[in-house]
């Protein structure tokens, strides 16, 4: 039995081929991949700047599909079950893994980042990484559980009280999810700060009380930048020197800042202001324990995923989807690749 596979092959290149289907081993399940989300991280890896992943490698870590075959010792899953996949795999034996914190495992890696991902018709994964999808959640929507789970893990670290003001810096998919999660968590006024009018307009639709365009293209989303020291909470979903500087400026004394965007290099930060304002700075990455809640939020509509999905491609057009994401980064918010 063979399957179609797309692999990252070198600097911004990819190729499709046929490969043998893998047998699911003990504790493993073979998934027929049905929807794949394209993530900025995929482009970053393909450029060679991410510092992980070695070509040739199938990328793809935002994944949903159905259970196809089941390995020995797997209980609770049947062929045909609709699932999404937590891509994170820990060693399973260290203190962090055993305490439910595999994202802090020194040996951890991710399907589609370090390990072969979902750019293929069939993928064998540990059964422990599967989450069941309610019938009202589409496969395309389910791919977004991965992004959303990272954001919900960050939200859980913040102490959010009704009546508080919060700003999200960065209008990418994670920034738009953070807007929704802050509102759902009870923040009274949420300001989205970004650079692209189409995303800022969507941010308003998804619940942002104000949307600020820091760039020059501002047409319809042009609320003023919040006053200095006006925010109880800032989420930096951009991860650059300018966003960190702005975040520290906007925070009130005693404020909290979630560091989520990745600068990719050491950057300067006004630590003196952080000390004098007694700020709390928190980093956040994956959050394995929040997956069931994320799926519940998608199913109930308390977080809206569909408006984020702006473009669809077929699996045979995966190379075109990647080229579009790379060449027109402002146009698409989330691109989903679907198997027929
Ligand atoms: Zn991603
Ligand atoms: Zn471990």
Short mmCIF file of C-alpha atoms and ligand atoms in Angstrom, two decimals:
data_model
loop_
_atom_site.label_atom_id
_atom_site.label_comp_id
_atom_site.label_asym_id
_atom_site.label_seq_id
_atom_site.Cartn_x
_atom_site.Cartn_y
_atom_site.Cartn_z
CA UNK A 1 0.00 0.00 0.00
CA UNK A 2 1.35 3.38 -1.02
CA UNK A 3 0.42 6.97 -0.30
CA UNK A 4 1.03 10.42 -1.72
CA UNK A 5 3.40 12.61 0.30
CA UNK A 6 4.66 16.18 -0.01
CA UNK A 7 8.08 16.92 1.45
CA UNK A 8 10.06 20.06 2.13
CA UNK A 9 13.23 19.41 0.11
CA UNK A 10 15.46 22.49 0.63
CA UNK A 11 15.41 26.30 0.68
CA UNK A 12 11.74 27.16 -0.06
CA UNK A 13 11.27 24.05 -2.20
CA UNK A 14 8.97 21.05 -1.93
CA UNK A 15 8.14 17.98 -4.01
CA UNK A 16 5.48 15.28 -4.08
CA UNK A 17 6.14 11.56 -4.40
CA UNK A 18 4.71 8.15 -3.54
CA UNK A 19 5.81 6.35 -0.38
CA UNK A 20 4.91 3.07 1.31
CA UNK A 21 2.24 3.32 4.01
CA UNK A 22 3.62 2.64 7.48
CA UNK A 23 2.10 -0.03 9.74
CA UNK A 24 0.83 1.37 13.05
CA UNK A 25 2.98 -0.13 15.81
CA UNK A 26 2.10 -0.78 19.43
CA UNK A 27 0.14 2.14 20.87
CA UNK A 28 -0.08 3.77 17.44
CA UNK A 29 -2.88 4.60 15.05
CA UNK A 30 -2.82 5.33 11.32
CA UNK A 31 -4.80 8.47 10.46
CA UNK A 32 -6.19 9.31 7.04
CA UNK A 33 -5.39 13.02 6.95
CA UNK A 34 -8.33 15.08 5.70
CA UNK A 35 -7.47 18.71 6.52
CA UNK A 36 -4.19 20.52 7.07
CA UNK A 37 -3.71 24.10 8.26
CA UNK A 38 -0.88 26.12 6.73
CA UNK A 39 1.05 27.89 9.49
CA UNK A 40 3.68 30.63 9.41
CA UNK A 41 5.97 28.11 11.08
CA UNK A 42 5.84 25.94 7.92
CA UNK A 43 7.18 28.84 5.86
CA UNK A 44 9.77 29.60 8.51
CA UNK A 45 11.03 25.99 8.47
CA UNK A 46 11.13 25.93 4.65
CA UNK A 47 13.27 29.07 4.63
CA UNK A 48 15.81 27.25 6.80
CA UNK A 49 15.66 29.95 9.47
CA UNK A 50 13.71 28.01 12.09
CA UNK A 51 16.76 26.08 13.24
CA UNK A 52 14.95 22.73 13.36
CA UNK A 53 13.75 20.12 10.92
CA UNK A 54 16.00 18.47 8.34
CA UNK A 55 14.86 18.01 4.71
CA UNK A 56 13.48 15.91 3.15
CA UNK A 57 10.62 16.16 5.64
CA UNK A 58 6.82 16.19 5.42
CA UNK A 59 5.71 19.29 7.37
CA UNK A 60 2.15 19.92 8.63
CA UNK A 61 1.27 20.14 12.32
CA UNK A 62 -2.33 21.49 12.19
CA UNK A 63 -4.07 18.23 11.40
CA UNK A 64 -7.45 16.51 11.38
CA UNK A 65 -8.71 13.28 9.83
CA UNK A 66 -10.18 9.88 10.57
CA UNK A 67 -8.74 6.80 12.22
CA UNK A 68 -7.84 4.26 9.52
CA UNK A 69 -5.91 1.40 11.20
CA UNK A 70 -5.14 0.59 14.82
CA UNK A 71 -1.95 -0.90 16.28
CA UNK A 72 -1.61 -3.39 19.16
CA UNK A 73 -2.70 -2.32 22.60
CA UNK A 74 -4.75 0.66 21.46
CA UNK A 75 -8.08 0.93 23.23
CA UNK A 76 -10.93 3.37 22.76
CA UNK A 77 -10.47 4.06 19.03
CA UNK A 78 -12.22 2.58 16.00
CA UNK A 79 -11.62 3.00 12.28
CA UNK A 80 -13.70 5.95 11.09
CA UNK A 81 -13.43 7.95 14.33
CA UNK A 82 -13.09 11.68 13.57
CA UNK A 83 -10.05 13.17 15.28
CA UNK A 84 -7.59 16.01 15.52
CA UNK A 85 -3.98 15.44 16.49
CA UNK A 86 -1.87 17.02 19.21
CA UNK A 87 1.49 17.12 17.36
CA UNK A 88 3.66 17.27 20.49
CA UNK A 89 5.54 14.10 21.47
CA UNK A 90 7.56 13.89 24.70
CA UNK A 91 9.91 11.13 25.83
CA UNK A 92 7.16 9.74 28.07
CA UNK A 93 9.57 8.94 30.88
CA UNK A 94 10.99 12.16 32.36
CA UNK A 95 9.56 14.08 35.32
CA UNK A 96 7.87 16.66 33.06
CA UNK A 97 6.22 14.03 30.85
CA UNK A 98 5.05 12.03 33.85
CA UNK A 99 3.51 15.13 35.43
CA UNK A 100 1.47 15.98 32.33
CA UNK A 101 3.85 18.66 31.06
CA UNK A 102 5.33 17.00 27.97
CA UNK A 103 5.78 20.48 26.42
CA UNK A 104 8.57 21.00 28.98
CA UNK A 105 10.24 17.66 28.18
CA UNK A 106 13.86 18.28 27.13
CA UNK A 107 13.46 15.57 24.45
CA UNK A 108 10.09 16.79 23.12
CA UNK A 109 9.51 17.32 19.41
CA UNK A 110 6.52 17.88 17.16
CA UNK A 111 4.89 16.05 14.31
CA UNK A 112 5.47 18.31 11.31
CA UNK A 113 8.34 20.23 12.89
CA UNK A 114 11.03 17.74 13.92
CA UNK A 115 9.12 14.53 13.06
CA UNK A 116 7.32 13.71 9.77
CA UNK A 117 4.05 15.64 9.63
CA UNK A 118 0.70 15.59 7.91
CA UNK A 119 1.66 16.61 4.38
CA UNK A 120 0.71 13.08 3.37
CA UNK A 121 -2.40 11.02 2.81
CA UNK A 122 -1.78 8.75 5.81
CA UNK A 123 0.19 9.39 8.99
CA UNK A 124 0.98 7.06 11.91
CA UNK A 125 0.79 8.81 15.30
CA UNK A 126 0.64 7.77 18.97
CA UNK A 127 -2.98 7.05 19.96
CA UNK A 128 -2.35 9.18 23.06
CA UNK A 129 -2.12 12.27 20.80
CA UNK A 130 -5.68 11.97 19.42
CA UNK A 131 -8.72 14.00 20.42
CA UNK A 132 -12.22 13.05 19.31
CA UNK A 133 -14.18 15.62 17.28
CA UNK A 134 -17.84 16.38 17.92
CA UNK A 135 -19.96 15.93 14.76
CA UNK A 136 -20.58 19.66 14.43
CA UNK A 137 -16.85 20.48 14.15
CA UNK A 138 -15.57 20.22 10.55
CA UNK A 139 -12.12 18.82 9.79
CA UNK A 140 -11.03 22.26 8.52
CA UNK A 141 -12.12 23.87 11.79
CA UNK A 142 -10.50 21.09 13.80
CA UNK A 143 -7.05 21.89 12.36
CA UNK A 144 -7.27 25.15 14.31
CA UNK A 145 -7.37 23.37 17.67
CA UNK A 146 -3.57 23.24 17.52
CA UNK A 147 -3.09 27.01 17.21
CA UNK A 148 -5.90 27.71 19.62
CA UNK A 149 -4.54 25.36 22.27
CA UNK A 150 -1.28 27.33 22.39
CA UNK A 151 -3.30 30.53 22.87
CA UNK A 152 -5.56 29.04 25.57
CA UNK A 153 -2.49 27.85 27.46
CA UNK A 154 -1.32 31.47 27.51
CA UNK A 155 -4.72 32.76 28.64
CA UNK A 156 -4.68 30.25 31.53
CA UNK A 157 -1.46 31.81 32.83
CA UNK A 158 -2.97 35.29 33.10
CA UNK A 159 -5.09 36.51 36.00
CA UNK A 160 -7.97 38.07 34.03
CA UNK A 161 -10.66 39.96 35.96
CA UNK A 162 -13.91 41.45 34.68
CA UNK A 163 -13.46 45.19 34.18
CA UNK A 164 -9.89 44.92 33.02
CA UNK A 165 -8.47 46.36 29.81
CA UNK A 166 -6.28 44.19 27.61
CA UNK A 167 -4.31 44.82 24.43
CA UNK A 168 -3.22 42.21 21.88
CA UNK A 169 -0.25 43.23 19.74
CA UNK A 170 -0.07 41.31 16.45
CA UNK A 171 -2.96 40.70 14.04
CA UNK A 172 -2.02 37.20 12.82
CA UNK A 173 -4.24 34.19 13.52
CA UNK A 174 -2.96 33.90 17.11
CA UNK A 175 -3.71 37.58 17.78
CA UNK A 176 -7.26 37.09 16.50
CA UNK A 177 -7.71 34.01 18.69
CA UNK A 178 -6.37 35.91 21.69
CA UNK A 179 -8.97 38.65 21.16
CA UNK A 180 -11.74 36.07 21.36
CA UNK A 181 -10.23 34.25 24.34
CA UNK A 182 -9.75 37.49 26.31
CA UNK A 183 -13.40 38.42 25.75
CA UNK A 184 -14.52 34.91 26.70
CA UNK A 185 -12.38 35.15 29.86
CA UNK A 186 -14.13 38.35 30.90
CA UNK A 187 -11.83 41.22 29.87
CA UNK A 188 -14.02 44.33 29.49
CA UNK A 189 -12.14 46.21 26.79
CA UNK A 190 -9.89 44.43 24.31
CA UNK A 191 -7.77 46.42 21.85
CA UNK A 192 -6.19 44.68 18.85
CA UNK A 193 -3.05 46.39 17.56
CA UNK A 194 -1.68 45.39 14.16
CA UNK A 195 -0.65 46.43 10.68
CA UNK A 196 -3.31 45.08 8.28
CA UNK A 197 -6.78 46.55 7.82
CA UNK A 198 -8.42 43.27 6.73
CA UNK A 199 -7.27 41.48 9.87
CA UNK A 200 -8.09 44.39 12.15
CA UNK A 201 -11.60 44.54 10.66
CA UNK A 202 -12.02 40.82 11.33
CA UNK A 203 -10.72 41.39 14.87
CA UNK A 204 -13.56 43.85 15.46
CA UNK A 205 -16.09 41.32 14.16
CA UNK A 206 -14.65 38.71 16.50
CA UNK A 207 -15.08 40.96 19.53
CA UNK A 208 -12.27 43.53 19.69
CA UNK A 209 -13.61 46.77 21.17
CA UNK A 210 -10.95 48.79 19.36
CA UNK A 211 -8.56 48.07 16.50
CA UNK A 212 -5.42 50.11 15.90
CA UNK A 213 -3.41 50.11 12.68
CA UNK A 214 0.22 51.05 13.37
CA UNK A 215 1.02 51.00 9.65
CA UNK A 216 0.35 53.56 6.97
CA UNK A 217 -2.39 51.71 5.06
CA UNK A 218 -5.03 52.54 7.66
CA UNK A 219 -8.46 53.04 6.06
CA UNK A 220 -11.16 51.65 8.29
CA UNK A 221 -9.51 50.41 11.43
CA UNK A 222 -8.01 53.49 12.94
CA UNK A 223 -8.73 53.76 16.63
CA UNK A 224 -5.98 55.63 18.49
CA UNK A 225 -3.16 53.72 20.18
CA UNK A 226 -4.22 53.23 23.84
CA UNK A 227 -2.71 55.66 26.34
CA UNK A 228 0.50 54.73 28.13
CA UNK A 229 -0.13 52.82 31.36
CA UNK A 230 -3.75 52.09 30.43
CA UNK A 231 -3.74 48.29 30.12
CA UNK A 232 -3.95 45.64 32.83
CA UNK A 233 -2.89 42.95 30.37
CA UNK A 234 -0.82 42.94 27.17
CA UNK A 235 -0.38 39.89 24.96
CA UNK A 236 2.57 40.16 22.59
CA UNK A 237 1.59 37.96 19.65
CA UNK A 238 4.05 39.72 17.34
CA UNK A 239 7.37 39.07 19.05
CA UNK A 240 9.65 41.87 17.94
CA UNK A 241 11.51 44.73 19.58
CA UNK A 242 8.83 47.30 18.70
CA UNK A 243 5.95 45.18 20.03
CA UNK A 244 7.79 44.46 23.29
CA UNK A 245 8.56 48.16 23.74
CA UNK A 246 4.94 49.14 23.08
CA UNK A 247 3.64 46.43 25.40
CA UNK A 248 5.72 47.61 28.33
CA UNK A 249 4.64 51.21 27.68
CA UNK A 250 0.94 50.33 27.58
CA UNK A 251 0.92 48.35 30.83
CA UNK A 252 -0.31 49.84 34.07
CA UNK A 253 1.68 49.44 37.26
CA UNK A 254 1.31 45.82 38.35
CA UNK A 255 0.25 44.75 34.83
CA UNK A 256 0.79 41.37 33.21
CA UNK A 257 2.46 40.70 29.88
CA UNK A 258 2.22 37.41 28.03
CA UNK A 259 5.22 36.81 25.76
CA UNK A 260 4.00 34.63 22.90
CA UNK A 261 5.49 35.84 19.60
CA UNK A 262 9.01 34.62 18.83
CA UNK A 263 11.59 37.31 17.99
CA UNK A 264 13.96 34.67 16.57
CA UNK A 265 16.97 36.51 18.00
CA UNK A 266 17.93 38.38 21.18
CA UNK A 267 16.16 41.76 21.32
CA UNK A 268 16.44 44.81 23.57
CA UNK A 269 13.78 45.34 26.20
CA UNK A 270 13.20 48.10 28.79
CA UNK A 271 13.71 45.97 31.87
CA UNK A 272 14.03 49.04 34.10
CA UNK A 273 10.45 50.02 33.25
CA UNK A 274 9.32 46.44 33.89
CA UNK A 275 10.99 46.52 37.34
CA UNK A 276 9.70 49.96 38.33
CA UNK A 277 6.14 49.15 37.18
CA UNK A 278 6.31 45.78 38.96
CA UNK A 279 5.18 43.99 35.81
CA UNK A 280 4.71 40.25 35.57
CA UNK A 281 6.22 38.84 32.34
CA UNK A 282 5.24 35.32 31.31
CA UNK A 283 6.34 33.14 28.41
CA UNK A 284 4.04 30.51 26.95
CA UNK A 285 4.26 27.78 24.30
CA UNK A 286 2.23 24.55 24.11
CA UNK A 287 -0.30 23.46 26.72
CA UNK A 288 -1.14 19.75 26.41
CA UNK A 289 -3.74 19.83 29.20
CA UNK A 290 -6.08 22.33 27.48
CA UNK A 291 -6.95 20.32 24.31
CA UNK A 292 -10.35 19.04 25.53
CA UNK A 293 -11.40 22.58 26.48
CA UNK A 294 -10.29 23.93 23.10
CA UNK A 295 -12.43 21.39 21.26
CA UNK A 296 -15.34 22.27 23.54
CA UNK A 297 -14.90 25.96 22.74
CA UNK A 298 -14.84 25.33 18.97
CA UNK A 299 -17.90 23.06 19.17
CA UNK A 300 -19.90 25.53 21.28
CA UNK A 301 -18.92 28.52 19.14
CA UNK A 302 -17.45 30.41 22.09
CA UNK A 303 -14.39 30.78 19.86
CA UNK A 304 -15.11 31.31 16.18
CA UNK A 305 -12.76 29.50 13.84
CA UNK A 306 -14.59 29.59 10.47
CA UNK A 307 -14.15 33.35 9.87
CA UNK A 308 -10.40 32.83 10.15
CA UNK A 309 -10.35 30.35 7.27
CA UNK A 310 -10.08 32.48 4.14
CA UNK A 311 -8.64 30.09 1.55
CA UNK A 312 -8.99 26.41 0.64
CA UNK A 313 -6.73 24.28 -1.57
CA UNK A 314 -6.79 20.60 -2.46
CA UNK A 315 -4.01 18.26 -1.32
CA UNK A 316 -2.70 18.02 -4.89
CA UNK A 317 -2.29 21.83 -4.81
CA UNK A 318 -0.37 21.94 -1.53
CA UNK A 319 2.63 23.52 -3.30
CA UNK A 320 0.34 26.27 -4.63
CA UNK A 321 -1.10 26.84 -1.15
CA UNK A 322 2.41 27.28 0.25
CA UNK A 323 3.45 29.59 -2.60
CA UNK A 324 0.33 31.72 -2.03
CA UNK A 325 1.01 31.92 1.71
CA UNK A 326 4.60 32.98 1.02
CA UNK A 327 3.91 35.47 -1.77
CA UNK A 328 0.68 37.06 -0.51
CA UNK A 329 1.19 37.01 3.26
CA UNK A 330 -1.28 39.87 3.83
CA UNK A 331 -4.19 38.40 1.94
CA UNK A 332 -4.85 35.06 3.57
CA UNK A 333 -5.55 34.72 7.27
CA UNK A 334 -5.71 30.92 7.43
CA UNK A 335 -5.25 28.59 4.46
CA UNK A 336 -6.63 25.05 4.76
CA UNK A 337 -5.59 22.18 2.50
CA UNK A 338 -8.25 19.45 2.13
CA UNK A 339 -8.08 15.92 0.83
CA UNK A 340 -10.86 15.06 -1.58
ZN1 LIG B 1 1.16 26.26 13.59
ZN1 LIG B 2 9.94 13.68 28.69
#
